């Protein structure tokens, strides 16, 4: 490395200081989606970002998805993937595979990636330490033709009804970085499959997290001209949904952000997880790289 490169590196590090101070001891929940995984270089960059947050005195918590990976495993087992209203219809056989893939292979893959950086990650799901309880999701969907609402039976798809902070508070004071799979028990003894975005929102809300980052495969919320919107209030987000600027798959994403803010998160960011070091770019630079939604 020549002199000027070292100087650049030193300057960049110095510029990160105010952000390290701003987020010291603050909780940042990072939702790492199944679509953002799969590229080994990006995976390593993600793990090193999380490690760096912890080393800087931040309390990072990773909540991960794995929709495409569940789909691939179901396919291997000869089971068809079915979705209604964006959620996976989950029968008994499917929930067993969901738990195996999410709380098993994917969870341990992310734990191993973070551990390889020299930090300590611990893999959990909602069942561990009585952290999360769920109940059967009650979803309705409007038929676009008749406009009649019908109740969806999604089987073992759950909604979070309770988060116990005990274990997460304990880990925040330790060297351990929690990596959490969106699977949780019901008080009825069943195992529930929970959409990873809503699960991350519930965890972040219960912890009154300073930030919840949604790593997606788009840069954030775009305006009518396709330009990235850097910051939005909840009221502005509602208006952009109403006037059609926010459309398609971005609507449930933004609605989940709004729910998380209502649940107690101070700011939620939608950003592109396919940009290397997206977490550091968001947290340790002045303007971040995604769309920040605030109350
Ligand atoms: C999701 C859980 C995983 C997930 C599923 O079974 O696919 C429901 O749909 P991504 O990668 O974040 O999409 N659960 C109920 O949300 O993963």
Short mmCIF file of C-alpha atoms and ligand atoms in Angstrom, two decimals:
data_model
loop_
_atom_site.label_atom_id
_atom_site.label_comp_id
_atom_site.label_asym_id
_atom_site.label_seq_id
_atom_site.Cartn_x
_atom_site.Cartn_y
_atom_site.Cartn_z
CA UNK A 1 0.00 0.00 0.00
CA UNK A 2 1.56 3.38 -0.91
CA UNK A 3 1.58 6.47 1.25
CA UNK A 4 -1.50 8.12 -0.23
CA UNK A 5 -3.64 5.00 0.20
CA UNK A 6 -2.68 4.85 3.87
CA UNK A 7 -3.56 8.50 4.22
CA UNK A 8 -6.96 7.94 2.63
CA UNK A 9 -7.55 5.04 4.98
CA UNK A 10 -6.61 7.14 8.02
CA UNK A 11 -8.86 10.00 6.91
CA UNK A 12 -11.81 7.66 6.37
CA UNK A 13 -11.32 6.11 9.79
CA UNK A 14 -11.15 9.56 11.39
CA UNK A 15 -14.38 10.55 9.63
CA UNK A 16 -16.15 7.57 11.16
CA UNK A 17 -15.45 8.75 14.74
CA UNK A 18 -18.57 10.95 15.23
CA UNK A 19 -20.79 8.10 13.98
CA UNK A 20 -19.10 5.59 16.28
CA UNK A 21 -19.82 8.00 19.14
CA UNK A 22 -23.42 8.59 18.00
CA UNK A 23 -24.22 4.88 17.96
CA UNK A 24 -22.17 3.76 20.96
CA UNK A 25 -24.27 1.35 23.08
CA UNK A 26 -27.20 1.87 20.69
CA UNK A 27 -29.09 -1.08 19.24
CA UNK A 28 -29.08 -1.53 15.48
CA UNK A 29 -31.17 -4.40 14.13
CA UNK A 30 -30.13 -5.53 10.66
CA UNK A 31 -32.51 -7.62 8.60
CA UNK A 32 -30.51 -9.71 6.15
CA UNK A 33 -32.84 -11.12 3.51
CA UNK A 34 -32.53 -14.34 1.58
CA UNK A 35 -32.14 -12.43 -1.69
CA UNK A 36 -29.16 -10.50 -0.31
CA UNK A 37 -27.35 -13.78 0.51
CA UNK A 38 -25.70 -16.15 -1.92
CA UNK A 39 -22.75 -14.06 -3.05
CA UNK A 40 -19.74 -15.15 -0.93
CA UNK A 41 -17.88 -11.83 -1.28
CA UNK A 42 -20.95 -9.82 -0.22
CA UNK A 43 -21.54 -12.25 2.64
CA UNK A 44 -18.01 -11.68 3.92
CA UNK A 45 -18.39 -7.90 3.61
CA UNK A 46 -21.70 -8.09 5.52
CA UNK A 47 -20.13 -10.18 8.30
CA UNK A 48 -17.18 -7.80 8.63
CA UNK A 49 -19.56 -4.80 8.82
CA UNK A 50 -21.49 -6.43 11.66
CA UNK A 51 -18.24 -7.34 13.41
CA UNK A 52 -17.00 -3.77 13.06
CA UNK A 53 -20.22 -2.39 14.55
CA UNK A 54 -19.83 -4.63 17.61
CA UNK A 55 -16.15 -3.76 17.95
CA UNK A 56 -17.07 -0.05 17.80
CA UNK A 57 -19.35 -0.38 20.82
CA UNK A 58 -22.64 -0.64 18.91
CA UNK A 59 -25.13 -3.40 19.78
CA UNK A 60 -25.86 -5.06 16.43
CA UNK A 61 -28.56 -7.73 16.16
CA UNK A 62 -28.98 -9.69 12.95
CA UNK A 63 -32.39 -11.04 11.93
CA UNK A 64 -32.25 -13.08 8.76
CA UNK A 65 -34.65 -14.42 6.16
CA UNK A 66 -34.13 -17.20 3.66
CA UNK A 67 -37.22 -17.35 1.46
CA UNK A 68 -35.38 -18.47 -1.71
CA UNK A 69 -33.38 -21.06 0.26
CA UNK A 70 -36.59 -22.50 1.79
CA UNK A 71 -38.05 -22.63 -1.73
CA UNK A 72 -35.01 -24.54 -3.01
CA UNK A 73 -35.21 -27.09 -0.18
CA UNK A 74 -38.97 -27.59 -0.61
CA UNK A 75 -38.33 -28.12 -4.31
CA UNK A 76 -35.70 -30.76 -3.50
CA UNK A 77 -38.22 -32.51 -1.28
CA UNK A 78 -40.83 -32.39 -4.03
CA UNK A 79 -43.05 -29.88 -2.17
CA UNK A 80 -44.52 -26.96 -4.06
CA UNK A 81 -44.04 -23.41 -2.69
CA UNK A 82 -47.33 -21.53 -2.38
CA UNK A 83 -47.73 -17.88 -1.38
CA UNK A 84 -50.83 -15.88 -0.51
CA UNK A 85 -50.61 -12.16 0.13
CA UNK A 86 -46.80 -12.45 0.04
CA UNK A 87 -46.69 -15.07 2.79
CA UNK A 88 -45.75 -18.73 2.45
CA UNK A 89 -48.67 -21.11 2.96
CA UNK A 90 -47.11 -23.30 5.66
CA UNK A 91 -48.50 -26.76 6.46
CA UNK A 92 -46.97 -29.10 9.07
CA UNK A 93 -44.41 -30.61 6.67
CA UNK A 94 -43.46 -27.18 5.36
CA UNK A 95 -42.94 -25.66 8.81
CA UNK A 96 -40.54 -28.49 9.65
CA UNK A 97 -38.48 -27.64 6.57
CA UNK A 98 -38.73 -23.89 7.27
CA UNK A 99 -37.32 -24.42 10.76
CA UNK A 100 -34.60 -26.73 9.44
CA UNK A 101 -33.48 -24.24 6.79
CA UNK A 102 -33.89 -20.98 8.75
CA UNK A 103 -32.88 -21.97 12.29
CA UNK A 104 -30.49 -24.63 10.95
CA UNK A 105 -28.38 -24.17 7.88
CA UNK A 106 -28.83 -20.47 7.10
CA UNK A 107 -28.55 -19.35 10.71
CA UNK A 108 -25.32 -21.31 11.21
CA UNK A 109 -23.90 -20.08 7.90
CA UNK A 110 -24.27 -16.45 9.05
CA UNK A 111 -22.94 -17.25 12.52
CA UNK A 112 -19.89 -18.91 10.95
CA UNK A 113 -19.26 -15.94 8.63
CA UNK A 114 -19.27 -13.50 11.56
CA UNK A 115 -17.13 -15.84 13.68
CA UNK A 116 -14.55 -15.97 10.89
CA UNK A 117 -13.97 -12.24 11.40
CA UNK A 118 -12.77 -12.96 14.94
CA UNK A 119 -15.95 -11.70 16.64
CA UNK A 120 -18.42 -13.98 18.45
CA UNK A 121 -21.85 -14.64 16.99
CA UNK A 122 -24.53 -16.82 18.52
CA UNK A 123 -27.35 -18.33 16.47
CA UNK A 124 -30.87 -18.23 17.90
CA UNK A 125 -34.51 -18.36 16.92
CA UNK A 126 -37.58 -17.07 18.74
CA UNK A 127 -37.69 -20.29 20.78
CA UNK A 128 -34.35 -19.67 22.48
CA UNK A 129 -34.52 -18.12 25.93
CA UNK A 130 -38.32 -17.70 25.52
CA UNK A 131 -37.44 -14.71 23.34
CA UNK A 132 -40.47 -14.54 21.04
CA UNK A 133 -43.99 -15.96 21.14
CA UNK A 134 -46.24 -16.04 18.13
CA UNK A 135 -49.81 -16.93 17.32
CA UNK A 136 -51.50 -17.98 14.12
CA UNK A 137 -51.54 -15.06 11.69
CA UNK A 138 -54.96 -13.62 10.96
CA UNK A 139 -54.73 -12.20 7.46
CA UNK A 140 -57.45 -11.13 5.12
CA UNK A 141 -57.11 -10.40 1.43
CA UNK A 142 -59.37 -8.42 -0.86
CA UNK A 143 -60.40 -10.19 -4.05
CA UNK A 144 -59.48 -7.69 -6.80
CA UNK A 145 -62.53 -8.60 -8.91
CA UNK A 146 -65.33 -8.77 -6.36
CA UNK A 147 -63.65 -6.51 -3.73
CA UNK A 148 -64.83 -9.03 -1.12
CA UNK A 149 -62.51 -9.65 1.82
CA UNK A 150 -61.67 -13.23 2.57
CA UNK A 151 -59.77 -14.72 5.51
CA UNK A 152 -56.58 -16.51 4.56
CA UNK A 153 -55.68 -19.80 6.17
CA UNK A 154 -51.90 -19.80 5.95
CA UNK A 155 -51.44 -22.77 8.29
CA UNK A 156 -48.44 -22.31 10.58
CA UNK A 157 -47.69 -18.73 9.60
CA UNK A 158 -47.34 -16.68 12.75
CA UNK A 159 -47.49 -13.13 14.02
CA UNK A 160 -45.31 -12.00 16.91
CA UNK A 161 -47.38 -11.37 20.03
CA UNK A 162 -44.68 -11.17 22.71
CA UNK A 163 -40.96 -10.37 22.82
CA UNK A 164 -39.02 -10.99 26.02
CA UNK A 165 -35.87 -8.86 26.07
CA UNK A 166 -34.06 -10.80 28.82
CA UNK A 167 -31.73 -12.81 26.58
CA UNK A 168 -31.08 -9.96 24.14
CA UNK A 169 -30.28 -7.53 26.98
CA UNK A 170 -27.86 -10.09 28.40
CA UNK A 171 -26.15 -10.52 25.02
CA UNK A 172 -25.94 -6.74 24.51
CA UNK A 173 -23.69 -6.57 27.57
CA UNK A 174 -21.55 -9.45 26.29
CA UNK A 175 -19.18 -10.06 23.38
CA UNK A 176 -21.88 -12.04 21.58
CA UNK A 177 -23.67 -10.87 18.45
CA UNK A 178 -27.16 -12.45 18.21
CA UNK A 179 -28.17 -13.86 14.82
CA UNK A 180 -31.89 -14.66 14.91
CA UNK A 181 -34.05 -16.84 12.64
CA UNK A 182 -37.74 -15.84 12.29
CA UNK A 183 -39.20 -19.00 13.79
CA UNK A 184 -41.11 -18.85 17.07
CA UNK A 185 -43.28 -21.04 19.27
CA UNK A 186 -46.91 -20.43 20.07
CA UNK A 187 -48.34 -20.75 23.57
CA UNK A 188 -50.22 -23.64 21.92
CA UNK A 189 -46.92 -25.52 21.49
CA UNK A 190 -46.87 -25.20 17.71
CA UNK A 191 -43.91 -23.84 15.72
CA UNK A 192 -44.66 -20.79 13.56
CA UNK A 193 -43.04 -19.45 10.40
CA UNK A 194 -42.89 -15.65 10.53
CA UNK A 195 -42.08 -13.26 7.71
CA UNK A 196 -38.53 -12.11 8.43
CA UNK A 197 -39.31 -8.39 7.90
CA UNK A 198 -42.16 -8.35 10.41
CA UNK A 199 -40.11 -10.47 12.84
CA UNK A 200 -37.21 -7.98 12.62
CA UNK A 201 -39.68 -5.11 13.15
CA UNK A 202 -41.09 -6.75 16.28
CA UNK A 203 -37.63 -7.39 17.77
CA UNK A 204 -36.42 -3.87 16.94
CA UNK A 205 -39.63 -2.37 18.34
CA UNK A 206 -39.41 -4.28 21.61
CA UNK A 207 -35.81 -3.08 22.04
CA UNK A 208 -36.64 0.52 21.00
CA UNK A 209 -33.80 0.14 18.52
CA UNK A 210 -32.09 3.29 17.27
CA UNK A 211 -32.07 1.87 13.75
CA UNK A 212 -33.60 -1.04 11.88
CA UNK A 213 -31.92 -1.68 8.52
CA UNK A 214 -33.70 -3.63 5.81
CA UNK A 215 -31.10 -4.99 3.39
CA UNK A 216 -32.99 -5.47 0.13
CA UNK A 217 -32.05 -5.66 -3.54
CA UNK A 218 -33.11 -2.09 -4.40
CA UNK A 219 -31.49 1.22 -3.36
CA UNK A 220 -34.52 2.36 -1.31
CA UNK A 221 -37.71 4.33 -2.00
CA UNK A 222 -37.64 6.16 -5.33
CA UNK A 223 -39.56 9.31 -6.28
CA UNK A 224 -41.59 9.74 -9.49
CA UNK A 225 -38.37 10.48 -11.44
CA UNK A 226 -36.66 7.36 -10.19
CA UNK A 227 -34.42 9.33 -7.80
CA UNK A 228 -33.65 7.92 -4.36
CA UNK A 229 -35.54 9.63 -1.50
CA UNK A 230 -33.06 10.05 1.36
CA UNK A 231 -35.56 10.63 4.18
CA UNK A 232 -39.30 10.26 4.69
CA UNK A 233 -41.64 10.82 7.61
CA UNK A 234 -44.39 8.27 8.28
CA UNK A 235 -46.96 10.85 7.04
CA UNK A 236 -44.98 11.40 3.83
CA UNK A 237 -44.67 7.65 3.30
CA UNK A 238 -48.46 7.27 3.63
CA UNK A 239 -48.95 10.07 1.08
CA UNK A 240 -46.56 8.44 -1.41
CA UNK A 241 -48.43 5.13 -1.09
CA UNK A 242 -51.76 6.94 -1.63
CA UNK A 243 -50.55 8.80 -4.75
CA UNK A 244 -48.98 5.69 -6.28
CA UNK A 245 -45.32 6.80 -6.09
CA UNK A 246 -44.67 3.85 -3.80
CA UNK A 247 -46.07 0.79 -5.55
CA UNK A 248 -45.87 -3.00 -5.90
CA UNK A 249 -43.59 -4.88 -3.52
CA UNK A 250 -42.38 -1.62 -1.97
CA UNK A 251 -45.81 -1.05 -0.35
CA UNK A 252 -45.60 -3.95 2.16
CA UNK A 253 -41.94 -3.11 2.78
CA UNK A 254 -42.75 0.51 3.68
CA UNK A 255 -45.81 -0.59 5.70
CA UNK A 256 -43.54 -2.89 7.72
CA UNK A 257 -41.20 0.09 8.33
CA UNK A 258 -44.17 2.17 9.54
CA UNK A 259 -45.31 -0.66 11.85
CA UNK A 260 -41.78 -0.93 13.28
CA UNK A 261 -41.75 2.81 14.02
CA UNK A 262 -45.15 2.51 15.71
CA UNK A 263 -43.70 -0.38 17.74
CA UNK A 264 -40.91 1.87 19.04
CA UNK A 265 -38.03 1.93 16.51
CA UNK A 266 -36.48 5.39 16.11
CA UNK A 267 -35.65 5.10 12.41
CA UNK A 268 -35.93 2.41 9.73
CA UNK A 269 -33.75 2.30 6.62
CA UNK A 270 -34.43 0.51 3.34
CA UNK A 271 -31.11 0.03 1.56
CA UNK A 272 -29.43 -2.10 -1.06
CA UNK A 273 -27.82 -5.16 0.51
CA UNK A 274 -26.18 -5.94 -2.82
CA UNK A 275 -23.83 -2.98 -2.36
CA UNK A 276 -20.67 -4.22 -0.61
CA UNK A 277 -20.37 -2.84 2.94
CA UNK A 278 -23.86 -1.35 2.75
CA UNK A 279 -24.24 -1.47 6.55
CA UNK A 280 -21.08 0.59 7.16
CA UNK A 281 -21.99 3.01 4.39
CA UNK A 282 -25.37 3.54 6.02
CA UNK A 283 -24.29 3.86 9.64
CA UNK A 284 -20.81 5.40 9.48
CA UNK A 285 -21.27 8.06 6.78
CA UNK A 286 -23.10 11.39 6.96
CA UNK A 287 -25.94 10.76 4.51
CA UNK A 288 -26.13 6.98 4.42
CA UNK A 289 -27.04 5.13 1.22
CA UNK A 290 -30.69 4.18 1.63
CA UNK A 291 -34.07 5.72 2.49
CA UNK A 292 -34.48 6.59 6.17
CA UNK A 293 -38.06 6.53 7.48
CA UNK A 294 -38.62 8.42 10.73
CA UNK A 295 -41.69 9.16 12.87
C1 LIG B 1 -40.94 -16.54 5.19
C2 LIG B 1 -39.76 -16.57 6.12
C3 LIG B 1 -38.45 -16.27 5.47
C4 LIG B 1 -38.34 -14.85 4.95
C5 LIG B 1 -40.87 -17.74 4.20
O1 LIG B 1 -41.33 -18.82 4.52
O2 LIG B 1 -40.31 -17.53 3.11
C6 LIG B 1 -43.36 -16.39 5.49
O3 LIG B 1 -43.59 -16.09 4.32
P1 LIG B 1 -36.86 -13.45 3.20
O4 LIG B 1 -35.62 -13.94 2.52
O5 LIG B 1 -36.62 -12.28 4.06
O6 LIG B 1 -38.00 -13.26 2.25
N1 LIG B 1 -42.14 -16.63 5.97
C7 LIG B 1 -44.49 -16.49 6.46
O7 LIG B 1 -39.12 -13.97 5.22
O8 LIG B 1 -37.23 -14.66 4.16
#
